[in-house]
Amino acid sequence: MLEHGGNLREAAHRYGREDWIDLSTGINPHGYPAPMLAPDAWHRLPEANPELVAAACAYYGAPALLPVAGTQAAIQALPRLRAPSRVTVSAPSYAEHAHAWGQHGHLRTLATYADLDAAVDTSDVLVVVNPNNPTGETIAPERLLAWADRLGKRGGWLVVDEAFGDTAPRLSVAAHTERPGLIVLRSVGKFFGLAGLRLGFVGADAVTLQALADVLGPWAVSGPAQSVALAALRDTAWQRETFARLQAAGGRMRSLLATHGIAATGTPLFHWWAQEQPEAFHGFMARHGIWCRLFREAGRGIRLGLPANETEWQRLETALQAWSNR
């Protein structure tokens, strides 16, 4: 399995602390307050809920969506829907994309964001994370749609992972997924802080959505997950308040890092920067009880999520000051 954030058991095993601040993910630390579930939520097999799909289409602005057990389920299933193809994956980005396409006989190539345009005409599938995880790089929707048209005309795909798109809605191309060749992934886990639900959505043309549903099989998303997500997707007041809070917190994080000489990029939910010796920074912060995300290979660097409260902000600032003074 690939390495991911959120692995606090590893932190405790290696460093022996119990007072951890987990900044290793890009998950909203103030998640949506899950409502009480109906008494039969755990008893019944989960039926497809058209109200959930309607709420998701309204929230994401998409013409049609397929609920999936987190975007990870779609990432693993999409390579199974094509014959061996030439696949270009943006890099560095969420590593599960390249990993999944590499397991099913496809010819996989990694390309920097600067090289993606040149890769369109030599690829059958182009996979882009927008905004990118971990660097925060973005691509204008007009450019993505042009790529999708070029690929779609010859039966290709543009797969756009918008897992962190909630804080940058103008970047989304979900509204255009009725056109062949464009596939968009959206996540309920990040912005809504509900990663444990394992719920996401896929936007694509009807033929692709049906093929994906057939591969994933029945009961792909639990009934409780559907109930909680329906409430979250309909709660526009919470969404507006959370959007504003995250924008403010993201600005605070960028300013804090800049104070300590760190020029970070990212989204309101996480910040990333290239670090000459990321292992040293990661270990130093861990000894202060702060667990951040270490990137060892391509794009060597550090990613920090958001603290949950003022005490955590102050502990982070103290640790950063100690790093600056070391």
Tab-separated table of C-alpha atoms in Angstrom:
chain	number	residue	atom	x	y	z
A	1	MET	CA	0.000	0.000	0.000
A	2	LEU	CA	1.102	3.555	-0.702
A	3	GLU	CA	1.860	5.960	2.113
A	4	HIS	CA	-0.853	8.446	3.095
A	5	GLY	CA	-1.518	10.994	5.804
A	6	GLY	CA	-3.575	10.319	8.914
A	7	ASN	CA	-1.367	7.447	10.103
A	8	LEU	CA	-1.148	8.512	13.742
A	9	ARG	CA	-0.499	4.967	14.934
A	10	GLU	CA	2.819	5.112	13.097
A	11	ALA	CA	3.594	8.453	14.755
A	12	ALA	CA	2.863	7.086	18.225
A	13	HIS	CA	4.883	3.934	17.546
A	14	ARG	CA	7.930	5.854	16.331
A	15	TYR	CA	7.932	8.789	18.747
A	16	GLY	CA	5.960	7.547	21.749
A	17	ARG	CA	3.795	10.620	22.345
A	18	GLU	CA	0.066	10.792	22.965
A	19	ASP	CA	-0.595	14.527	22.536
A	20	TRP	CA	-0.482	14.587	18.744
A	21	ILE	CA	-1.684	17.372	16.481
A	22	ASP	CA	-2.481	15.684	13.188
A	23	LEU	CA	-1.739	18.035	10.292
A	24	SER	CA	-0.869	15.206	7.905
A	25	THR	CA	-4.119	15.345	5.924
A	26	GLY	CA	-6.022	18.043	4.078
A	27	ILE	CA	-9.287	17.237	5.833
A	28	ASN	CA	-11.369	20.045	7.328
A	29	PRO	CA	-10.776	19.781	11.113
A	30	HIS	CA	-14.315	21.081	11.764
A	31	GLY	CA	-16.359	18.414	10.042
A	32	TYR	CA	-20.055	18.516	9.342
A	33	PRO	CA	-22.063	17.529	12.450
A	34	ALA	CA	-23.594	14.209	11.454
A	35	PRO	CA	-27.334	13.992	12.215
A	36	MET	CA	-29.058	11.177	14.062
A	37	LEU	CA	-29.734	8.216	11.807
A	38	ALA	CA	-33.039	6.455	11.297
A	39	PRO	CA	-33.458	3.344	13.473
A	40	ASP	CA	-33.231	1.021	10.457
A	41	ALA	CA	-30.116	2.645	8.970
A	42	TRP	CA	-27.879	-0.227	10.098
A	43	HIS	CA	-30.406	-2.965	9.386
A	44	ARG	CA	-31.379	-2.405	5.753
A	45	LEU	CA	-29.261	-3.012	2.702
A	46	PRO	CA	-28.436	0.399	1.196
A	47	GLU	CA	-30.736	1.317	-1.693
A	48	ALA	CA	-29.758	3.910	-4.267
A	49	ASN	CA	-31.230	7.212	-3.088
A	50	PRO	CA	-32.278	9.562	-5.901
A	51	GLU	CA	-32.537	12.410	-3.375
A	52	LEU	CA	-28.816	12.042	-2.605
A	53	VAL	CA	-27.914	12.193	-6.301
A	54	ALA	CA	-30.164	15.236	-6.811
A	55	ALA	CA	-28.576	17.032	-3.850
A	56	ALA	CA	-25.087	16.199	-5.094
A	57	CYS	CA	-25.887	17.375	-8.633
A	58	ALA	CA	-27.194	20.653	-7.223
A	59	TYR	CA	-24.140	21.156	-4.995
A	60	TYR	CA	-21.503	20.217	-7.595
A	61	GLY	CA	-23.391	21.658	-10.562
A	62	ALA	CA	-23.195	18.358	-12.451
A	63	PRO	CA	-25.829	16.923	-14.819
A	64	ALA	CA	-25.421	13.338	-13.514
A	65	LEU	CA	-23.396	11.681	-10.758
A	66	LEU	CA	-22.672	8.204	-9.479
A	67	PRO	CA	-22.151	7.812	-5.703
A	68	VAL	CA	-19.070	5.726	-4.892
A	69	ALA	CA	-17.348	4.562	-1.716
A	70	GLY	CA	-14.916	7.482	-1.751
A	71	THR	CA	-13.109	8.658	-4.871
A	72	GLN	CA	-10.536	5.956	-4.121
A	73	ALA	CA	-13.060	3.352	-5.286
A	74	ALA	CA	-13.392	5.108	-8.635
A	75	ILE	CA	-9.633	5.606	-8.963
A	76	GLN	CA	-9.136	1.847	-8.624
A	77	ALA	CA	-12.035	0.927	-10.917
A	78	LEU	CA	-11.595	3.290	-13.872
A	79	PRO	CA	-8.476	1.529	-15.258
A	80	ARG	CA	-10.547	-1.647	-15.518
A	81	LEU	CA	-12.945	-0.021	-17.984
A	82	ARG	CA	-10.397	0.404	-20.780
A	83	ALA	CA	-8.242	-1.833	-22.923
A	84	PRO	CA	-4.502	-1.194	-22.469
A	85	SER	CA	-4.018	2.506	-23.152
A	86	ARG	CA	-1.380	5.216	-23.114
A	87	VAL	CA	-2.003	6.996	-19.821
A	88	THR	CA	-0.357	10.215	-18.648
A	89	VAL	CA	-0.749	11.169	-14.991
A	90	SER	CA	0.120	14.593	-13.599
A	91	ALA	CA	3.044	14.534	-11.176
A	92	PRO	CA	3.661	15.061	-8.429
A	93	SER	CA	0.042	14.470	-7.421
A	94	TYR	CA	-2.135	12.011	-5.529
A	95	ALA	CA	-0.096	8.851	-5.978
A	96	GLU	CA	-3.021	6.420	-6.112
A	97	HIS	CA	-3.835	7.532	-9.670
A	98	ALA	CA	-0.518	6.454	-11.142
A	99	HIS	CA	-0.512	3.335	-8.972
A	100	ALA	CA	-3.962	2.213	-10.165
A	101	TRP	CA	-3.305	2.771	-13.870
A	102	GLY	CA	0.001	0.954	-13.584
A	103	GLN	CA	-1.672	-2.213	-12.317
A	104	HIS	CA	-3.901	-2.985	-15.310
A	105	GLY	CA	-1.629	-3.262	-18.332
A	106	HIS	CA	-1.657	0.389	-19.318
A	107	LEU	CA	1.429	2.235	-20.531
A	108	ARG	CA	1.774	4.845	-17.797
A	109	THR	CA	3.764	8.068	-18.031
A	110	LEU	CA	4.207	10.817	-15.442
A	111	ALA	CA	4.258	14.456	-16.564
A	112	THR	CA	4.688	17.757	-14.763
A	113	TYR	CA	1.866	20.274	-15.015
A	114	ALA	CA	3.954	22.307	-17.452
A	115	ASP	CA	4.170	19.297	-19.796
A	116	LEU	CA	0.522	18.203	-19.727
A	117	ASP	CA	-0.591	20.115	-22.814
A	118	ALA	CA	2.064	18.417	-24.909
A	119	ALA	CA	0.948	15.029	-23.544
A	120	VAL	CA	-2.672	15.327	-24.680
A	121	ASP	CA	-2.097	14.234	-28.265
A	122	THR	CA	0.168	11.324	-27.329
A	123	SER	CA	-2.151	9.925	-24.650
A	124	ASP	CA	-5.411	7.994	-24.586
A	125	VAL	CA	-6.057	9.004	-20.989
A	126	LEU	CA	-4.858	12.110	-19.158
A	127	VAL	CA	-5.292	12.263	-15.373
A	128	VAL	CA	-5.133	15.655	-13.655
A	129	VAL	CA	-5.680	16.660	-10.019
A	130	ASN	CA	-7.168	20.175	-9.850
A	131	PRO	CA	-6.384	21.819	-7.459
A	132	ASN	CA	-3.388	19.582	-7.177
A	133	ASN	CA	-2.630	17.534	-4.101
A	134	PRO	CA	-0.032	18.216	-2.732
A	135	THR	CA	1.287	21.322	-4.526
A	136	GLY	CA	-1.941	23.278	-5.027
A	137	GLU	CA	-1.199	23.883	-8.728
A	138	THR	CA	-4.306	24.661	-10.770
A	139	ILE	CA	-5.408	24.524	-14.386
A	140	ALA	CA	-8.067	26.829	-15.830
A	141	PRO	CA	-11.342	25.071	-16.680
A	142	GLU	CA	-11.250	26.390	-20.267
A	143	ARG	CA	-7.952	24.597	-20.809
A	144	LEU	CA	-9.253	21.370	-19.293
A	145	LEU	CA	-12.331	21.417	-21.510
A	146	ALA	CA	-10.176	21.918	-24.592
A	147	TRP	CA	-8.099	18.894	-23.564
A	148	ALA	CA	-11.265	16.866	-22.974
A	149	ASP	CA	-12.511	17.697	-26.477
A	150	ARG	CA	-9.213	16.680	-28.064
A	151	LEU	CA	-9.197	13.395	-26.186
A	152	GLY	CA	-12.912	12.692	-26.565
A	153	LYS	CA	-12.815	12.973	-30.360
A	154	ARG	CA	-10.696	9.819	-30.518
A	155	GLY	CA	-12.292	7.906	-27.671
A	156	GLY	CA	-9.903	9.150	-24.998
A	157	TRP	CA	-10.554	10.352	-21.463
A	158	LEU	CA	-9.648	13.348	-19.382
A	159	VAL	CA	-9.966	12.361	-15.713
A	160	VAL	CA	-10.076	15.389	-13.403
A	161	ASP	CA	-9.775	14.751	-9.677
A	162	GLU	CA	-11.513	17.666	-7.935
A	163	ALA	CA	-11.312	16.218	-4.413
A	164	PHE	CA	-10.193	19.634	-3.087
A	165	GLY	CA	-12.392	21.625	-5.453
A	166	ASP	CA	-14.922	22.837	-2.875
A	167	THR	CA	-12.709	25.771	-1.856
A	168	ALA	CA	-12.114	26.733	-5.517
A	169	PRO	CA	-15.504	26.230	-7.203
A	170	ARG	CA	-14.630	28.330	-10.263
A	171	LEU	CA	-12.090	25.706	-11.301
A	172	SER	CA	-14.638	22.913	-11.553
A	173	VAL	CA	-15.591	21.320	-14.865
A	174	ALA	CA	-18.249	19.078	-13.296
A	175	ALA	CA	-20.997	20.957	-15.151
A	176	HIS	CA	-19.648	19.666	-18.471
A	177	THR	CA	-19.463	15.942	-17.741
A	178	GLU	CA	-22.264	15.074	-20.140
A	179	ARG	CA	-19.711	15.293	-22.960
A	180	PRO	CA	-17.919	12.032	-23.833
A	181	GLY	CA	-14.360	11.796	-22.608
A	182	LEU	CA	-14.631	13.941	-19.470
A	183	ILE	CA	-14.696	12.248	-16.064
A	184	VAL	CA	-14.733	14.252	-12.823
A	185	LEU	CA	-14.173	12.927	-9.298
A	186	ARG	CA	-15.571	14.749	-6.250
A	187	SER	CA	-15.075	13.942	-2.565
A	188	VAL	CA	-17.298	14.496	0.458
A	189	GLY	CA	-14.394	13.763	2.807
A	190	LYS	CA	-12.247	16.898	2.474
A	191	PHE	CA	-14.376	20.058	2.661
A	192	PHE	CA	-17.112	18.451	4.754
A	193	GLY	CA	-14.571	16.780	7.040
A	194	LEU	CA	-16.315	13.414	6.615
A	195	ALA	CA	-13.481	11.221	5.386
A	196	GLY	CA	-14.742	8.318	7.488
A	197	LEU	CA	-17.965	8.127	5.476
A	198	ARG	CA	-16.037	6.859	2.433
A	199	LEU	CA	-18.289	8.698	-0.008
A	200	GLY	CA	-17.545	10.464	-3.262
A	201	PHE	CA	-19.159	11.070	-6.639
A	202	VAL	CA	-18.196	10.513	-10.262
A	203	GLY	CA	-19.467	12.713	-13.062
A	204	ALA	CA	-19.316	11.368	-16.621
A	205	ASP	CA	-21.499	10.525	-19.613
A	206	ALA	CA	-24.253	7.953	-19.080
A	207	VAL	CA	-22.398	5.077	-20.755
A	208	THR	CA	-19.299	5.530	-18.592
A	209	LEU	CA	-21.317	5.884	-15.382
A	210	GLN	CA	-23.216	2.679	-16.121
A	211	ALA	CA	-20.012	0.793	-16.874
A	212	LEU	CA	-18.479	2.027	-13.630
A	213	ALA	CA	-21.586	1.092	-11.651
A	214	ASP	CA	-21.463	-2.416	-13.125
A	215	VAL	CA	-17.829	-2.836	-12.044
A	216	LEU	CA	-18.446	-1.527	-8.514
A	217	GLY	CA	-21.487	-3.752	-8.016
A	218	PRO	CA	-24.494	-3.398	-5.705
A	219	TRP	CA	-24.510	-1.680	-2.296
A	220	ALA	CA	-21.377	0.300	-3.069
A	221	VAL	CA	-22.215	3.076	-0.590
A	222	SER	CA	-23.591	2.394	2.891
A	223	GLY	CA	-27.001	3.637	3.947
A	224	PRO	CA	-25.644	5.658	6.893
A	225	ALA	CA	-23.121	7.366	4.605
A	226	GLN	CA	-25.899	8.319	2.213
A	227	SER	CA	-28.042	9.757	5.024
A	228	VAL	CA	-25.264	11.903	6.489
A	229	ALA	CA	-24.108	13.123	3.080
A	230	LEU	CA	-27.646	14.084	2.065
A	231	ALA	CA	-27.921	16.362	5.100
A	232	ALA	CA	-24.487	17.875	4.465
A	233	LEU	CA	-25.083	18.526	0.769
A	234	ARG	CA	-28.388	20.277	1.511
A	235	ASP	CA	-27.063	22.460	4.348
A	236	THR	CA	-26.201	25.605	2.412
A	237	ALA	CA	-25.819	27.753	5.555
A	238	TRP	CA	-23.138	25.419	6.940
A	239	GLN	CA	-21.421	25.344	3.569
A	240	ARG	CA	-21.230	29.167	3.348
A	241	GLU	CA	-19.934	29.489	6.903
A	242	THR	CA	-17.358	26.740	6.377
A	243	PHE	CA	-16.144	28.197	3.089
A	244	ALA	CA	-15.470	31.549	4.790
A	245	ARG	CA	-13.805	29.899	7.801
A	246	LEU	CA	-11.489	27.840	5.628
A	247	GLN	CA	-10.490	30.826	3.505
A	248	ALA	CA	-9.529	32.702	6.679
A	249	ALA	CA	-7.674	29.722	8.147
A	250	GLY	CA	-5.804	29.135	4.900
A	251	GLY	CA	-4.683	32.757	4.831
A	252	ARG	CA	-3.541	32.512	8.426
A	253	MET	CA	-1.494	29.408	7.672
A	254	ARG	CA	0.201	30.975	4.678
A	255	SER	CA	1.098	34.075	6.702
A	256	LEU	CA	2.409	31.975	9.584
A	257	LEU	CA	4.644	29.949	7.299
A	258	ALA	CA	5.889	33.084	5.518
A	259	THR	CA	6.875	34.545	8.890
A	260	HIS	CA	9.280	31.631	9.247
A	261	GLY	CA	10.693	31.924	5.751
A	262	ILE	CA	8.521	29.244	4.149
A	263	ALA	CA	6.978	30.161	0.783
A	264	ALA	CA	4.115	27.679	0.592
A	265	THR	CA	1.540	26.935	-2.065
A	266	GLY	CA	-1.658	24.952	-1.725
A	267	THR	CA	-5.340	25.380	-0.956
A	268	PRO	CA	-7.132	26.688	2.150
A	269	LEU	CA	-7.176	23.100	3.441
A	270	PHE	CA	-3.453	22.391	3.087
A	271	HIS	CA	-0.125	24.039	2.305
A	272	TRP	CA	2.914	22.505	0.641
A	273	TRP	CA	6.477	23.555	-0.009
A	274	ALA	CA	9.623	21.981	-1.400
A	275	GLN	CA	12.053	21.190	1.399
A	276	GLU	CA	15.719	20.388	0.811
A	277	GLN	CA	15.741	17.917	3.691
A	278	PRO	CA	12.074	17.112	4.323
A	279	GLU	CA	12.931	14.164	6.575
A	280	ALA	CA	14.699	16.530	8.987
A	281	PHE	CA	11.742	18.913	9.177
A	282	HIS	CA	9.267	16.043	9.528
A	283	GLY	CA	11.230	14.455	12.362
A	284	PHE	CA	11.746	17.788	14.127
A	285	MET	CA	8.019	18.543	14.094
A	286	ALA	CA	7.193	15.010	15.207
A	287	ARG	CA	9.380	15.445	18.259
A	288	HIS	CA	7.185	18.450	19.058
A	289	GLY	CA	4.028	16.339	18.724
A	290	ILE	CA	3.036	17.676	15.291
A	291	TRP	CA	2.460	15.119	12.562
A	292	CYS	CA	2.860	16.516	9.043
A	293	ARG	CA	2.935	14.831	5.651
A	294	LEU	CA	6.346	13.917	4.335
A	295	PHE	CA	6.994	13.533	0.602
A	296	ARG	CA	10.227	11.643	0.025
A	297	GLU	CA	10.335	11.039	-3.708
A	298	ALA	CA	9.186	13.186	-6.653
A	299	GLY	CA	8.362	16.645	-5.381
A	300	ARG	CA	10.281	16.225	-2.126
A	301	GLY	CA	8.599	18.438	0.411
A	302	ILE	CA	6.196	18.915	3.299
A	303	ARG	CA	2.423	19.340	3.440
A	304	LEU	CA	0.565	20.800	6.424
A	305	GLY	CA	-3.165	20.697	7.059
A	306	LEU	CA	-5.095	23.023	9.356
A	307	PRO	CA	-5.001	23.052	13.168
A	308	ALA	CA	-8.366	22.444	14.834
A	309	ASN	CA	-8.257	25.147	17.531
A	310	GLU	CA	-6.236	28.028	18.958
A	311	THR	CA	-4.182	25.765	21.220
A	312	GLU	CA	-3.029	23.792	18.187
A	313	TRP	CA	-2.229	26.977	16.275
A	314	GLN	CA	-0.045	28.158	19.150
A	315	ARG	CA	1.759	24.810	19.406
A	316	LEU	CA	2.443	24.905	15.666
A	317	GLU	CA	3.805	28.439	15.884
A	318	THR	CA	6.056	27.464	18.790
A	319	ALA	CA	7.409	24.469	16.873
A	320	LEU	CA	8.030	26.545	13.747
A	321	GLN	CA	9.887	29.114	15.813
A	322	ALA	CA	12.028	26.369	17.320
A	323	TRP	CA	12.781	25.088	13.816
A	324	SER	CA	13.820	28.578	12.721
A	325	ASN	CA	16.075	28.948	15.780
A	326	ARG	CA	17.615	25.464	15.664
